[in-house]
């Protein structure tokens, strides 16, 4: 009787992982919504940019249009990056909790970023894209920044230095993991001989 109860409980416990489908579908839909909004922004941006060549525009108006276009492009990049985060999160959750995505593993054209093997893989990939979003957001703020005192330049320089440090640590961690993977492959190859 206890063995039967244990087997039933373990079955319920194991199948409870399917609740993650809600997060997978929700993240996927949110990603699609952000892709849609960013694409509409690109279409609107293109329509406004067509007026850039108008002979009626004054230099001041043209400069304002240029600055606003650059700002909107940065916002669009930010939107696409956020949509990518949602897509990676959705695919990663599915691979971790539900099942491997056979087409992702079987296709030579598939990106390695979409193949998630552990929770650390998912966190690492998300962290990289979030870091890129932060860089784009900093760039957007830098474009709109009005320097009124020397301290503003120090703050800007400090934020750029911190972002550069974060990028350095991110790439240094990739190098460490890459060399660990190469060492494992080399070790396994020697054991096979």
mmCIF file of C-alpha atoms in Angstrom, residues 77-190:
data_model
loop_
_atom_site.group_PDB
_atom_site.id
_atom_site.type_symbol
_atom_site.label_atom_id
_atom_site.label_comp_id
_atom_site.label_asym_id
_atom_site.label_seq_id
_atom_site.Cartn_x
_atom_site.Cartn_y
_atom_site.Cartn_z
ATOM 1 C CA UNK A 77 16.668 48.038 -30.427
ATOM 2 C CA UNK A 78 15.766 47.965 -26.741
ATOM 3 C CA UNK A 79 12.331 46.551 -27.587
ATOM 4 C CA UNK A 80 13.749 43.818 -29.818
ATOM 5 C CA UNK A 81 16.290 42.871 -27.154
ATOM 6 C CA UNK A 82 13.536 42.620 -24.536
ATOM 7 C CA UNK A 83 11.445 40.471 -26.893
ATOM 8 C CA UNK A 84 14.493 38.250 -27.371
ATOM 9 C CA UNK A 85 14.811 37.858 -23.600
ATOM 10 C CA UNK A 86 11.206 36.686 -23.435
ATOM 11 C CA UNK A 87 11.777 34.237 -26.301
ATOM 12 C CA UNK A 88 14.931 32.779 -24.739
ATOM 13 C CA UNK A 89 13.194 32.551 -21.371
ATOM 14 C CA UNK A 90 10.213 30.747 -22.890
ATOM 15 C CA UNK A 91 12.321 28.250 -24.849
ATOM 16 C CA UNK A 92 14.651 27.717 -21.916
ATOM 17 C CA UNK A 93 11.844 26.970 -19.475
ATOM 18 C CA UNK A 94 10.326 24.529 -21.937
ATOM 19 C CA UNK A 95 13.629 22.707 -22.447
ATOM 20 C CA UNK A 96 14.399 22.574 -18.734
ATOM 21 C CA UNK A 97 11.021 21.457 -17.410
ATOM 22 C CA UNK A 98 9.023 19.871 -20.210
ATOM 23 C CA UNK A 99 11.072 18.370 -23.048
ATOM 24 C CA UNK A 100 13.976 18.969 -25.412
ATOM 25 C CA UNK A 101 13.018 20.836 -28.560
ATOM 26 C CA UNK A 102 13.962 18.252 -31.161
ATOM 27 C CA UNK A 103 14.095 20.716 -34.064
ATOM 28 C CA UNK A 104 16.550 22.924 -32.161
ATOM 29 C CA UNK A 105 18.881 20.027 -31.447
ATOM 30 C CA UNK A 106 18.548 18.377 -34.846
ATOM 31 C CA UNK A 107 18.949 21.438 -37.058
ATOM 32 C CA UNK A 108 22.393 22.579 -38.173
ATOM 33 C CA UNK A 109 21.008 26.088 -38.615
ATOM 34 C CA UNK A 110 19.710 26.359 -35.054
ATOM 35 C CA UNK A 111 21.394 28.812 -32.776
ATOM 36 C CA UNK A 112 23.209 27.456 -29.737
ATOM 37 C CA UNK A 113 21.664 30.237 -27.683
ATOM 38 C CA UNK A 114 18.291 28.524 -27.899
ATOM 39 C CA UNK A 115 19.582 25.160 -26.643
ATOM 40 C CA UNK A 116 19.406 25.290 -22.842
ATOM 41 C CA UNK A 117 20.956 22.434 -20.842
ATOM 42 C CA UNK A 118 20.694 23.744 -17.279
ATOM 43 C CA UNK A 119 19.281 26.549 -15.181
ATOM 44 C CA UNK A 120 22.753 28.121 -15.199
ATOM 45 C CA UNK A 121 22.687 28.121 -19.029
ATOM 46 C CA UNK A 122 19.352 29.921 -18.966
ATOM 47 C CA UNK A 123 20.537 32.467 -16.396
ATOM 48 C CA UNK A 124 23.750 33.082 -18.326
ATOM 49 C CA UNK A 125 21.980 33.669 -21.626
ATOM 50 C CA UNK A 126 19.377 35.929 -20.041
ATOM 51 C CA UNK A 127 22.057 37.883 -18.172
ATOM 52 C CA UNK A 128 23.911 38.596 -21.423
ATOM 53 C CA UNK A 129 20.821 39.906 -23.175
ATOM 54 C CA UNK A 130 19.804 41.959 -20.122
ATOM 55 C CA UNK A 131 23.325 43.437 -20.051
ATOM 56 C CA UNK A 132 22.864 44.440 -23.692
ATOM 57 C CA UNK A 133 19.522 46.063 -22.813
ATOM 58 C CA UNK A 134 21.275 48.038 -20.077
ATOM 59 C CA UNK A 135 23.944 49.175 -22.537
ATOM 60 C CA UNK A 136 21.313 50.296 -25.046
ATOM 61 C CA UNK A 137 19.388 52.104 -22.298
ATOM 62 C CA UNK A 138 22.579 53.870 -21.177
ATOM 63 C CA UNK A 139 23.201 54.885 -24.785
ATOM 64 C CA UNK A 140 19.651 56.231 -25.018
ATOM 65 C CA UNK A 141 20.115 58.244 -21.831
ATOM 66 C CA UNK A 142 23.493 59.531 -23.047
ATOM 67 C CA UNK A 143 21.906 60.825 -26.249
ATOM 68 C CA UNK A 144 19.291 62.765 -24.272
ATOM 69 C CA UNK A 145 21.665 63.919 -21.518
ATOM 70 C CA UNK A 146 22.190 67.630 -21.095
ATOM 71 C CA UNK A 147 25.530 68.378 -19.488
ATOM 72 C CA UNK A 148 25.092 71.299 -17.109
ATOM 73 C CA UNK A 149 28.102 70.822 -14.834
ATOM 74 C CA UNK A 150 31.393 68.896 -14.834
ATOM 75 C CA UNK A 151 29.970 66.364 -12.365
ATOM 76 C CA UNK A 152 27.545 65.199 -15.079
ATOM 77 C CA UNK A 153 30.506 64.156 -17.232
ATOM 78 C CA UNK A 154 32.040 62.277 -14.292
ATOM 79 C CA UNK A 155 28.780 60.389 -13.763
ATOM 80 C CA UNK A 156 28.606 59.553 -17.462
ATOM 81 C CA UNK A 157 32.223 58.378 -17.523
ATOM 82 C CA UNK A 158 31.656 56.283 -14.396
ATOM 83 C CA UNK A 159 28.600 54.597 -15.865
ATOM 84 C CA UNK A 160 30.497 53.808 -19.081
ATOM 85 C CA UNK A 161 33.389 52.374 -17.032
ATOM 86 C CA UNK A 162 30.989 50.175 -15.037
ATOM 87 C CA UNK A 163 29.335 48.874 -18.207
ATOM 88 C CA UNK A 164 32.778 48.154 -19.697
ATOM 89 C CA UNK A 165 33.724 46.276 -16.531
ATOM 90 C CA UNK A 166 30.509 44.237 -16.685
ATOM 91 C CA UNK A 167 31.232 43.357 -20.329
ATOM 92 C CA UNK A 168 34.802 42.379 -19.432
ATOM 93 C CA UNK A 169 33.620 40.101 -16.617
ATOM 94 C CA UNK A 170 30.982 38.596 -18.878
ATOM 95 C CA UNK A 171 33.546 37.755 -21.557
ATOM 96 C CA UNK A 172 36.081 36.564 -18.970
ATOM 97 C CA UNK A 173 33.464 34.170 -17.572
ATOM 98 C CA UNK A 174 32.763 32.913 -21.119
ATOM 99 C CA UNK A 175 36.470 32.263 -21.634
ATOM 100 C CA UNK A 176 36.683 30.322 -18.383
ATOM 101 C CA UNK A 177 33.647 28.197 -19.232
ATOM 102 C CA UNK A 178 34.913 27.698 -22.778
ATOM 103 C CA UNK A 179 38.306 26.487 -21.569
ATOM 104 C CA UNK A 180 36.583 24.184 -19.038
ATOM 105 C CA UNK A 181 34.476 22.700 -21.854
ATOM 106 C CA UNK A 182 37.565 22.243 -24.052
ATOM 107 C CA UNK A 183 39.411 20.560 -21.165
ATOM 108 C CA UNK A 184 36.469 18.194 -20.606
ATOM 109 C CA UNK A 185 36.378 17.302 -24.316
ATOM 110 C CA UNK A 186 40.137 16.746 -24.377
ATOM 111 C CA UNK A 187 39.968 14.640 -21.187
ATOM 112 C CA UNK A 188 37.107 12.527 -22.559
ATOM 113 C CA UNK A 189 38.977 12.084 -25.842
ATOM 114 C CA UNK A 190 42.069 10.747 -24.038
#
